[in-house]
Amino acid sequence: MTIAQPALKRILLKLSGEALMGDDQFGINRATIVRMVEEIAEVTRMGVQVAVVIGGGNIFRGVAGGSVGMDRATADYMGMLATVMNALALADAMDKQGLTARVMSAIAIEQVVEPYVRPKALQYLEEGKVVVFAAGTGNPFFTTDTAAALRGAEIGAELVLKATKVDGVYTADPQKDPSATRYAKLTFDEAITRNLGIMDATAFALCRDQRLPIRVFSIVKSGALKRVVMGEDEGTLVYA
Ligand SMILES: Nc1ncnc2c1ncn2[C@@H]1O[C@H](COP(=O)(O)OP(=O)(O)OP(=O)(O)O)[C@@H](O)[C@H]1O
Ligand SMILES: O=c1ccn([C@@H]2O[C@H](COP(=O)(O)O)[C@@H](O)[C@H]2O)c(=O)[nH]1
């Protein structure tokens, strides 16, 4: 009997912060994070090298009211710090499930997490450790989607997997427009010119220029991550 092998060797998984909330209004839902980590553990045990970029929407949007009128860059640093909290929670949940996780931050907070150093991240991945990239790109005016594109390119990932609450890219935001229909696949240029809000244009443009495909899929759907890694047609593929 032949055992099916994963179609991918190294992936960059972008986890939406909001997906960590589960059905809560903000913050981290424990059962949700544990379930996500189980799915990550499953593909890691299949031999896939996994790096994660975590968003911050679940924490940052809860405090965003307080940032109204604030200097934009300062508010963005608050957002990046929110991703550090999520990264710590995620790595803790991974360690509890027998994975070895390493958090690397784009902003120096040395007493808390190690700084992002590319060769070190590559070494961890080769060793089978899960690397969780925190603090986005480390720069204001960007997003964690752009950080996913950037780190994905830096580590030589074969695919950026955008795990979110919706199950792909739609003609319009499906949470606002129930008549929106899902694309099976589309090009980066189509995504950019149609102004599809699932990811920002900077992230799309970076992946397009690096010919790094993105697959958008639902992290709420059980087994979806494994299906993507096995090369099955899950969610939406965005390609150059
Ligand atoms: N054309 C579209 N197709 C699919 N989803 C869309 C589209 N336009 C907007 N969206 C919305 O984009 C959201 C995806 O963003 P996501 O939850 O990943 O946020 P994020 O900003 O990347 O993460 P975070 O929560 O960490 O800030 C979906 O929940 C969906 O409602
Ligand atoms: O490179 C980055 C990444 C993020 N930010 C700020 O953090 C929040 C949360 O990130 P999400 O991508 O929305 O999850 C974002 O709104 C920015 O304010 C950043 O400045 N630079």
Coordinates of C-alpha atoms in Angstrom, one line a residue, residues 77-88 103-116 133-136 138:
Y77 CA 3.1 49.6 16.7
M78 CA 0.3 48.7 19.1
G79 CA -1.1 46.4 16.4
M80 CA 2.3 44.7 15.9
L81 CA 2.5 44.2 19.7
A82 CA -0.9 42.5 19.6
T83 CA 0.6 39.9 17.2
V84 CA 3.3 39.2 19.7
M85 CA 0.7 38.2 22.3
N86 CA -1.0 35.9 19.8
A87 CA 2.3 34.4 18.8
L88 CA 3.2 33.6 22.4
V103 CA 8.7 32.7 18.2
M104 CA 10.8 35.3 16.2
S105 CA 9.8 38.9 16.4
A106 CA 10.4 41.6 13.8
I107 CA 10.6 44.1 16.8
A108 CA 13.3 43.6 19.4
I109 CA 11.7 42.5 22.7
E110 CA 14.6 40.4 23.8
Q111 CA 13.4 39.4 27.3
V112 CA 10.2 38.0 25.7
V113 CA 11.0 36.5 22.3
E114 CA 14.1 36.1 20.1
P115 CA 14.6 38.5 17.2
Y116 CA 13.9 37.5 13.6
F133 CA 6.8 35.1 13.0
A134 CA 5.6 37.9 15.3
A135 CA 5.3 41.7 14.9
G136 CA 4.5 41.6 11.2
G138 CA 8.3 45.4 12.0

